[in-house]
Short mmCIF file of C-alpha atoms and ligand atoms in Angstrom, two decimals:
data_model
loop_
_atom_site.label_atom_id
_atom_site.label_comp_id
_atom_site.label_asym_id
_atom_site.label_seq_id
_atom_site.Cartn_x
_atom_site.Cartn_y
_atom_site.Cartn_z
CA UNK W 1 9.26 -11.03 24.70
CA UNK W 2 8.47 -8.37 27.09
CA UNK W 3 8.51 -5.30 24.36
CA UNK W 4 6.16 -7.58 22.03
CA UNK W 5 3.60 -8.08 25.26
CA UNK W 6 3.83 -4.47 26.06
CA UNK W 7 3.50 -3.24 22.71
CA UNK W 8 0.53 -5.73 22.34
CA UNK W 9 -0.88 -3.99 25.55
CA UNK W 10 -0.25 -0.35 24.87
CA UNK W 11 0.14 -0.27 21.57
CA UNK W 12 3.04 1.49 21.44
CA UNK W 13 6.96 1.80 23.15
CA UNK W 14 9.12 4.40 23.20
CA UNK W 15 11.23 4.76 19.82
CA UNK W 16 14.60 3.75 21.92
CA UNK W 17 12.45 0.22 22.56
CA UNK W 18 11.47 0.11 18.88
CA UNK W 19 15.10 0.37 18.00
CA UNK W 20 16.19 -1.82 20.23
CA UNK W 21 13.51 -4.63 18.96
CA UNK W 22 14.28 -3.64 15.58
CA UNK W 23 17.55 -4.29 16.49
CA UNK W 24 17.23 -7.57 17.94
CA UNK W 25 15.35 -9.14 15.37
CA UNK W 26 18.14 -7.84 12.79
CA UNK W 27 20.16 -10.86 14.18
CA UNK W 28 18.52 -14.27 13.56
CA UNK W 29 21.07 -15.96 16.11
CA UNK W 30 20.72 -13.66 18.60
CA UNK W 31 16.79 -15.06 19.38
CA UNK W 32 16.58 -18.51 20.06
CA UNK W 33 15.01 -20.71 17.52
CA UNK W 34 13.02 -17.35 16.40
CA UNK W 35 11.03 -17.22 19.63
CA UNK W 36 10.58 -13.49 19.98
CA UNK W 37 9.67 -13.23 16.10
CA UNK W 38 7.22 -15.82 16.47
CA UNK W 39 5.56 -13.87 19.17
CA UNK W 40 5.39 -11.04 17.83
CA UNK W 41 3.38 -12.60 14.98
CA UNK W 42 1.14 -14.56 17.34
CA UNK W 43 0.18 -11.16 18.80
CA UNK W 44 -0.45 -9.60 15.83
CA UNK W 45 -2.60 -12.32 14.15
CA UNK W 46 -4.29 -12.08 17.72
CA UNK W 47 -4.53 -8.39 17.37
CA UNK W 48 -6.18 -8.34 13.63
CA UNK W 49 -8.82 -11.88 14.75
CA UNK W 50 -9.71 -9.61 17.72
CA UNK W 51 -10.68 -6.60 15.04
CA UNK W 52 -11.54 -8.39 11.50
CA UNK W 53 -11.84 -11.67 12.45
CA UNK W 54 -10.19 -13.88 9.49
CA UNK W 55 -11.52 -12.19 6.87
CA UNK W 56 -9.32 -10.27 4.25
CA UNK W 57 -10.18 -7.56 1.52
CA UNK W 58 -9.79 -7.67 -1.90
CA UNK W 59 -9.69 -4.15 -3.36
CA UNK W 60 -9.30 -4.24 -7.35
CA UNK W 61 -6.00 -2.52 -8.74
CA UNK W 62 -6.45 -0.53 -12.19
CA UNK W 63 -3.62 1.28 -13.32
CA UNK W 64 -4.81 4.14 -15.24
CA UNK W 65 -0.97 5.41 -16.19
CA UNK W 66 2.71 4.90 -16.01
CA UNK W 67 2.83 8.63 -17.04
CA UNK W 68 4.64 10.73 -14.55
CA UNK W 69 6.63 13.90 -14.10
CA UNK W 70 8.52 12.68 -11.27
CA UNK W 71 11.81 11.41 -10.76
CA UNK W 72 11.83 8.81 -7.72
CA UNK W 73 15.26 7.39 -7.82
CA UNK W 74 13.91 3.99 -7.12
CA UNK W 75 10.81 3.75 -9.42
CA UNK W 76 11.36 2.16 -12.87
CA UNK W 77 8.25 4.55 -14.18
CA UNK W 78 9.96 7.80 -13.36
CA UNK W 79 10.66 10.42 -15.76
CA UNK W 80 14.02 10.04 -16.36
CA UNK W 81 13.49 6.53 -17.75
CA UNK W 82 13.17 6.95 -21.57
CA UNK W 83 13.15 3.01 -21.64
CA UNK W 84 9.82 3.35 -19.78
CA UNK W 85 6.56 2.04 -22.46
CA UNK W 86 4.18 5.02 -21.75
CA UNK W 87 0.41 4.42 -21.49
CA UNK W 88 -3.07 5.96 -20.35
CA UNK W 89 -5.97 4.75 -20.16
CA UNK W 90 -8.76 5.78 -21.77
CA UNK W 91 -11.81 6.59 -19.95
CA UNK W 92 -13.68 4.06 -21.41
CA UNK W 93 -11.20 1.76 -20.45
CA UNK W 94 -11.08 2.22 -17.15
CA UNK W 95 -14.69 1.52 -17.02
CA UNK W 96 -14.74 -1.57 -18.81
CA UNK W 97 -11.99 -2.64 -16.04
CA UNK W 98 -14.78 -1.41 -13.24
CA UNK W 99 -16.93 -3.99 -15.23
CA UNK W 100 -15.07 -6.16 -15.26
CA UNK W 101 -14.15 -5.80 -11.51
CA UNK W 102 -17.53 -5.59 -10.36
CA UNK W 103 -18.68 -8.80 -11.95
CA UNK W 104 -16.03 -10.83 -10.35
CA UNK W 105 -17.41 -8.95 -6.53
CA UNK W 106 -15.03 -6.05 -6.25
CA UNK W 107 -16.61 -3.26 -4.30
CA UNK W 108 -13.67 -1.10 -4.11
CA UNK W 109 -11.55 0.14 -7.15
CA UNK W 110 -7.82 1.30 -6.83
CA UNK W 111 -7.44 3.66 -9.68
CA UNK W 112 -3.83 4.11 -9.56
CA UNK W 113 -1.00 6.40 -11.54
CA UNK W 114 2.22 8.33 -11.85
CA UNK W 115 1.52 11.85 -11.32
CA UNK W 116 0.63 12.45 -15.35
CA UNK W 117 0.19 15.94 -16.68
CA UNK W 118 -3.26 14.46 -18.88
CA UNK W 119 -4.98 13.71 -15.46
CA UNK W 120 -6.67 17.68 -15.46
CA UNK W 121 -9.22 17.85 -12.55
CA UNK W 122 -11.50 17.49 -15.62
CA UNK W 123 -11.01 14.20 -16.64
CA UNK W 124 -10.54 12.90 -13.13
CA UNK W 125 -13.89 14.54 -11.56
CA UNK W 126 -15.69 13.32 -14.99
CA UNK W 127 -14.09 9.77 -14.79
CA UNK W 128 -15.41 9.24 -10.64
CA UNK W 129 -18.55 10.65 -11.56
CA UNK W 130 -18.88 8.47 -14.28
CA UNK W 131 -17.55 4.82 -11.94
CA UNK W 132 -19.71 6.84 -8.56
CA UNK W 133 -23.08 6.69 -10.67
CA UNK W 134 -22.62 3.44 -12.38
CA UNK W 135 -21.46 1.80 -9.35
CA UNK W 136 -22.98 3.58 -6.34
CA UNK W 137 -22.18 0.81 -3.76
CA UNK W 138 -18.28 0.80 -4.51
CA UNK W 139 -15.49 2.45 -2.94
CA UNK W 140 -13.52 4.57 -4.76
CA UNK W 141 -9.78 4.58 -3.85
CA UNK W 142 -7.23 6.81 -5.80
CA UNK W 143 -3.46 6.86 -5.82
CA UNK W 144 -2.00 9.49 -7.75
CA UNK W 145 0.41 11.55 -6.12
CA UNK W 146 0.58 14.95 -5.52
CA UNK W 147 -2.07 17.64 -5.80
CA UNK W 148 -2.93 20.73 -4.53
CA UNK W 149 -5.74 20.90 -1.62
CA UNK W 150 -8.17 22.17 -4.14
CA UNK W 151 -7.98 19.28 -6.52
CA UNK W 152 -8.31 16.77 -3.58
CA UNK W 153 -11.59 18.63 -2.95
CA UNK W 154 -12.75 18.52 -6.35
CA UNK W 155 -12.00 14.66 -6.46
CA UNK W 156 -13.76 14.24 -3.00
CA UNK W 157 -16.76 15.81 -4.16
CA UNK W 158 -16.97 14.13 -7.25
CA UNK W 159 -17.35 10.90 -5.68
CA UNK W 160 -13.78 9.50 -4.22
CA UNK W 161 -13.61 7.77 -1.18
CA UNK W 162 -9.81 6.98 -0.52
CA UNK W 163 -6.50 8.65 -1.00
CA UNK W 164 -3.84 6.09 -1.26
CA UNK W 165 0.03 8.42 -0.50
CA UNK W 166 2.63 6.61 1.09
CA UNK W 167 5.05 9.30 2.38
CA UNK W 168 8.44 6.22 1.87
CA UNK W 169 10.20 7.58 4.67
CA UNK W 170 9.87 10.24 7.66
CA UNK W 171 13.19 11.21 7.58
CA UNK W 172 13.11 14.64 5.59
CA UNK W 173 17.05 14.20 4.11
CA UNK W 174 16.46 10.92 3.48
CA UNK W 175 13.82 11.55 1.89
CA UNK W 176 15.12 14.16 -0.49
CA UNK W 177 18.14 12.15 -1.56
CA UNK W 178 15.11 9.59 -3.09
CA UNK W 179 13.11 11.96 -4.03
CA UNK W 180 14.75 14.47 -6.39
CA UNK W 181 12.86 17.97 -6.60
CA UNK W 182 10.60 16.81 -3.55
CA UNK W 183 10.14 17.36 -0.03
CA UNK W 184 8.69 15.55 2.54
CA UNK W 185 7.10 18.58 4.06
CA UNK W 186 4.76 18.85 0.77
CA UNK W 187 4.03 15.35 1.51
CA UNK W 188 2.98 15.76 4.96
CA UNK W 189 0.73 18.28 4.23
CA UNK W 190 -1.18 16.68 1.16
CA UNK W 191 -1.53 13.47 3.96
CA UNK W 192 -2.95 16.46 6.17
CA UNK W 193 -5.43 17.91 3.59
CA UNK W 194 -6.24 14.40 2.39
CA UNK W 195 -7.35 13.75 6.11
CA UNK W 196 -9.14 17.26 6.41
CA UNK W 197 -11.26 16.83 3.67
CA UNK W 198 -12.42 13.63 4.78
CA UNK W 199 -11.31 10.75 3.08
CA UNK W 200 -9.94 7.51 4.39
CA UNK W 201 -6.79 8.21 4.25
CA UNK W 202 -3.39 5.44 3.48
CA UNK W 203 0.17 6.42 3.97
CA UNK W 204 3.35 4.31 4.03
CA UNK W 205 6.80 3.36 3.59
CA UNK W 206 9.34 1.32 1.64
CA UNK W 207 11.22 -1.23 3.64
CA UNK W 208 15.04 -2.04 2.59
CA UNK W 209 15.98 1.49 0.78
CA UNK W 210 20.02 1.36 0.55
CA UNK W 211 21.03 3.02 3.56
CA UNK W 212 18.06 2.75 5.83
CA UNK W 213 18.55 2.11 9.32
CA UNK W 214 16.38 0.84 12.02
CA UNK W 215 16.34 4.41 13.09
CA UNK W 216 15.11 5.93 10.11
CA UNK W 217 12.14 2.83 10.32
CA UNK W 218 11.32 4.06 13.84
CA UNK W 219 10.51 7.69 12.24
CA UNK W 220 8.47 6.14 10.32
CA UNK W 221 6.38 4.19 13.07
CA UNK W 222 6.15 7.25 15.05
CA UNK W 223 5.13 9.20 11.83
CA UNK W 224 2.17 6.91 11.29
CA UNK W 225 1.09 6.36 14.98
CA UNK W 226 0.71 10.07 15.43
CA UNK W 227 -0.83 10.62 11.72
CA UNK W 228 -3.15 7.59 12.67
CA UNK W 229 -4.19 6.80 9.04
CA UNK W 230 -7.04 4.51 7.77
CA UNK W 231 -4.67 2.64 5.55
CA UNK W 232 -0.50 1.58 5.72
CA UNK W 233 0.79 0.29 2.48
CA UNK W 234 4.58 -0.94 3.16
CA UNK W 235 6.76 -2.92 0.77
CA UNK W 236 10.48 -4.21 0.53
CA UNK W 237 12.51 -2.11 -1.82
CA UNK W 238 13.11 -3.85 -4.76
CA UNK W 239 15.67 -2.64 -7.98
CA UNK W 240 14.75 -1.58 -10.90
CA UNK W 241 17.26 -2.26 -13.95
CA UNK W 242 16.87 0.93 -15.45
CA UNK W 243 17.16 3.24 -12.58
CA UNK W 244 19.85 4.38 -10.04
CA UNK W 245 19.44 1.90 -7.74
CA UNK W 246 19.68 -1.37 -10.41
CA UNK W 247 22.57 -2.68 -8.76
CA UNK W 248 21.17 -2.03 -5.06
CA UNK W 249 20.20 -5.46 -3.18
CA UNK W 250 16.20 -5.91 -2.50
CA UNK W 251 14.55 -5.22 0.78
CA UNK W 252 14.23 -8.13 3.26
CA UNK W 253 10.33 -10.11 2.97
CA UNK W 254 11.49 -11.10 6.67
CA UNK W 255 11.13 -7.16 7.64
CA UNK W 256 9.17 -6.39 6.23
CA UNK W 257 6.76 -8.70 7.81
CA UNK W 258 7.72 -8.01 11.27
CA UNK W 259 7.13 -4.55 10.85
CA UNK W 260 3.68 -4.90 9.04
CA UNK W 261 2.97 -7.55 12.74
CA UNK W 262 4.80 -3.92 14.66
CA UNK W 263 1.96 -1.87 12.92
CA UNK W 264 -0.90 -3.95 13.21
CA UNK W 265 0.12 -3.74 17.38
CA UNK W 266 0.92 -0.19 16.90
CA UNK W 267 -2.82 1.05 15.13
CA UNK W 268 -4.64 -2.01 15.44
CA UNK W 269 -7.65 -1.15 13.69
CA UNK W 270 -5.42 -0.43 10.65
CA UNK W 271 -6.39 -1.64 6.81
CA UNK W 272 -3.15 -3.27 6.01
CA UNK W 273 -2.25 -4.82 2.74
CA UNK W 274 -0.47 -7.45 2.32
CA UNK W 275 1.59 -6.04 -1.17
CA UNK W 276 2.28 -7.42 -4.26
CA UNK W 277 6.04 -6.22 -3.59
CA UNK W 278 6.04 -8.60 -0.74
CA UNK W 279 4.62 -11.82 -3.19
CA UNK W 280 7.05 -10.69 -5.89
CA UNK W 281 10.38 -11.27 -3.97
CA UNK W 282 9.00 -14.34 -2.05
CA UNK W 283 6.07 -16.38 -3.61
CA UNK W 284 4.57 -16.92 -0.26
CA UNK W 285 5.10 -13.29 0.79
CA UNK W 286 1.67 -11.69 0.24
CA UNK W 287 0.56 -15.20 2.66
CA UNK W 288 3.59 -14.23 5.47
CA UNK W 289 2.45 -10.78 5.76
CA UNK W 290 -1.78 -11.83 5.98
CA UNK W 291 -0.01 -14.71 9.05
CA UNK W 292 1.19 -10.87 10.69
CA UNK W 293 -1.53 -8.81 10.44
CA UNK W 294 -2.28 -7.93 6.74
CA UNK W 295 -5.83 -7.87 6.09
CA UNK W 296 -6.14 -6.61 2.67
CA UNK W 297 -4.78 -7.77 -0.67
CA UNK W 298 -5.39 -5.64 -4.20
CA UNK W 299 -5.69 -8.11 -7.36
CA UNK W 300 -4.90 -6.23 -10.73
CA UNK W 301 -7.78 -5.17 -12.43
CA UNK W 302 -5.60 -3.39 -15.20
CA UNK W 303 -6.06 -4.56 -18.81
CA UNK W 304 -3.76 -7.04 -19.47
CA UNK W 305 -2.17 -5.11 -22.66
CA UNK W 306 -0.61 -2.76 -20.07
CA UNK W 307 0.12 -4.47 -16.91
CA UNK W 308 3.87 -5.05 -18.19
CA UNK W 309 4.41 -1.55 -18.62
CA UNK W 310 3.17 -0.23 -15.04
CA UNK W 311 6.60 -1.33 -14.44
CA UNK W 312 7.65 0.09 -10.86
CA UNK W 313 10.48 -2.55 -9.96
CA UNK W 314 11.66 -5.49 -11.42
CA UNK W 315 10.07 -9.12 -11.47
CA UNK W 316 6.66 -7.92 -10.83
CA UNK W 317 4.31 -10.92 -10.08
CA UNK W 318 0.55 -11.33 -11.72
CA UNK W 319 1.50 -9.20 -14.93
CA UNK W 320 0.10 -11.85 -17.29
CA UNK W 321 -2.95 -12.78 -15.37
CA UNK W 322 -6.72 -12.09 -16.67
CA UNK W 323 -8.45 -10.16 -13.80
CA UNK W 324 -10.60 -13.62 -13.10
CA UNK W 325 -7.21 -15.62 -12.83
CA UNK W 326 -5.75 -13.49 -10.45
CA UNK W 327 -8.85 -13.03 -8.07
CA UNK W 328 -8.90 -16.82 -8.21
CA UNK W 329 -5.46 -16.97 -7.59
CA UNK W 330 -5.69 -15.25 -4.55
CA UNK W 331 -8.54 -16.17 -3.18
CA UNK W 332 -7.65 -19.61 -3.03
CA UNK W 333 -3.96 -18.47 -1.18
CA UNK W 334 -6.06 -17.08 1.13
CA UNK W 335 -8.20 -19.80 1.60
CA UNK W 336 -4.78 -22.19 1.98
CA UNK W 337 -3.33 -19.82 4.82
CA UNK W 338 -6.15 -20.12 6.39
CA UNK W 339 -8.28 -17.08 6.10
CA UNK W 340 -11.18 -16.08 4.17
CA UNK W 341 -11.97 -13.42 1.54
CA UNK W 342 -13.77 -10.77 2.40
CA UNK W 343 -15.37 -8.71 -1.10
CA UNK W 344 -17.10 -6.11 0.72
CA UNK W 345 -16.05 -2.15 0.53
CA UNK W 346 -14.33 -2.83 3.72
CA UNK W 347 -14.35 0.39 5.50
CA UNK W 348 -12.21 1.24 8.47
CA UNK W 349 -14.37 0.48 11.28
CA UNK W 350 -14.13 3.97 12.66
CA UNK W 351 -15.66 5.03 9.48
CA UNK W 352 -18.45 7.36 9.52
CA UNK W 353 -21.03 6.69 6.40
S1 LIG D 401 7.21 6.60 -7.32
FE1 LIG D 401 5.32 7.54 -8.07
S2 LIG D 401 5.76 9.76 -8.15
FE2 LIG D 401 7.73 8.69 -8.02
S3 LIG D 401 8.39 8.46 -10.16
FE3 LIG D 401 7.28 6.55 -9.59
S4 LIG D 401 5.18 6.88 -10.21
FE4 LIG D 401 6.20 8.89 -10.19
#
């Protein structure tokens, strides 16, 4: 009780106390009829009614491509899966999804992808100008990977808002063992020259990779408090059949929720989603994590000839659902938790216009 009070007051420990919390939630028995958990969520719904109130986001999801040249050990779209279904979407597509989106009240669009060899500068600068001038009171979030610092700049000035990287894990040789042909160092510097160049900026981290320890997690806490993004996008690990990791057991919803309550204590004013990895192993989840501090939650958008085939793990939820069944959907499990939705932009507060 006294580390969740502090960390509710200083918003932060040291990492031995986050360890040692981590530690002691690990073990169910250990606290008494879940007292310390249940604090620790109390605090952090306090935290995120003190800062948002009960309102949560709804950002709209369109994923332009399961192309990608990478070969993430744990993501059923990487390279080295020739079972993968490619597809891209066309340009016109896409904006027939920001229609789409708009009409239903979405005022931000995720445009998210592997990182595909087709998406040139070019066609990405010409597809935000395009979405910028037809919708000029939307945000435009992208997710795409890695790029250099000049092709962040290009995107920026064309129009985009947000830069959606989650960096997995802060540990650089755990990180490379996920993460063939990568390094974490690269990744820390695109999440610097995202920040630079002056978009809101998301990072995160997967909760539940096989071997992760609560010390590794604590790298990652202390990576994001001192990055201090606008955005933290974590999820429980989950297999994918045709990877390396098929026969690896899924992350833990119950962690993964305590540690989205530990971040909304740690950077309070933080956009947090509550992920559709986290509704796809429980089908409560995405609720759970909004009870602990989530305030955001991003509805698919995507066509619905293609949301099978963005494939990432298995038993992905809301793959068969138009975009107006799914906003409904959600909306009303917000509504039943208790909350609100909330279809503004929904800028960080410290946002500068
Ligand atoms: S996690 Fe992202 S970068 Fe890695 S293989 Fe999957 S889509 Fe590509």
């Amino acid at each position: 009780m006294a580390l969740v009070d502090q960390l509710a007051l200083e918003s932060d420990l040291s990492d031995s106390a986050l360890c040692q919390l981590l530690d002691y939630l690990d073990h169910p028995d250990q606290d008494q009829d879940g007292r310390v958990r249940h604090h620790l969520i109390q605090k952090a719904h306090q935290k995120r009614m003190e800062i948002y109130g009960n309102r949560v986001f709804l950002r709209g999801l369109i994923e332009i491509s399961n192309y990608c040249k990478r070969n993430c050990v744990y993501c059923g779209i990487r390279a080295g899966n020739p079972g993968a279904e490619r597809y891209r979407l066309t340009l016109e597509q896409v904006l027939e999804s920001c229609r789409i989106g708009y009409e239903l009240g979405y005022r931000t669009f995720v445009m998210q992808g592997g990182e595909d060899h087709a998406h040139t500068d070019a066609f990405l600068t010409g597809l935000i100008h395009e979405i910028r001038t037809a919708y000029p009171d939307c945000a435009i979030t992208l997710s795409l990977g890695e790029r250099s610092r000049e092709s962040y700049q290009a995107l920026y000035n064309a129009g985009a808002d947000r830069y959606l990287l989650r960096h997995e894990t802060a540990d650089d040789g755990f990180y490379a063992g996920f993460h063939p042909g990568m390094a974490l160092s690269v990744r820390k510097a695109c999440l610097e020259d995202l920040k630079a160049i002056g978009y809101q900026v998301g990072a995160g981290f997967m909760v539940g990779l096989p071997g992760q320890s609560n010390q590794h997690l604590v790298k990652d806490l202390r990576f994001l408090k001192t990055l201090d993004p606008h955005m933290i996008g974590i999820g429980p690990f989950i297999p994918h059949h045709e990877t390396p990791l098929a026969d690896q057991p899924s992350g833990s919803v119950e962690k993964t929720v305590v540690l989205l309550a530990i971040l909304r204590l740690m950077i309070p004013k933080v956009l947090l989603p509550a992920t559709t990895a986290l509704g796809s192993l429980n089908p409560v989840g995405r609720e759970l994590g909004i009870r602990a501090g989530a305030n955001v939650v991003m509805p698919n958008l995507s066509p619905l000839e293609v949301r099978e085939k963005y494939d990432l793990y298995d038993g992905k939820i809301c793959t068969g659902d138009e975009a107006a069944e799914c906003r409904q959907c959600i909306q009303k499990r917000i509504e039943n938790a208790g909350f609100t939705v909330d279809m503004a932009r929904g800028d960080h507060p410290d946002w500068r216009n």
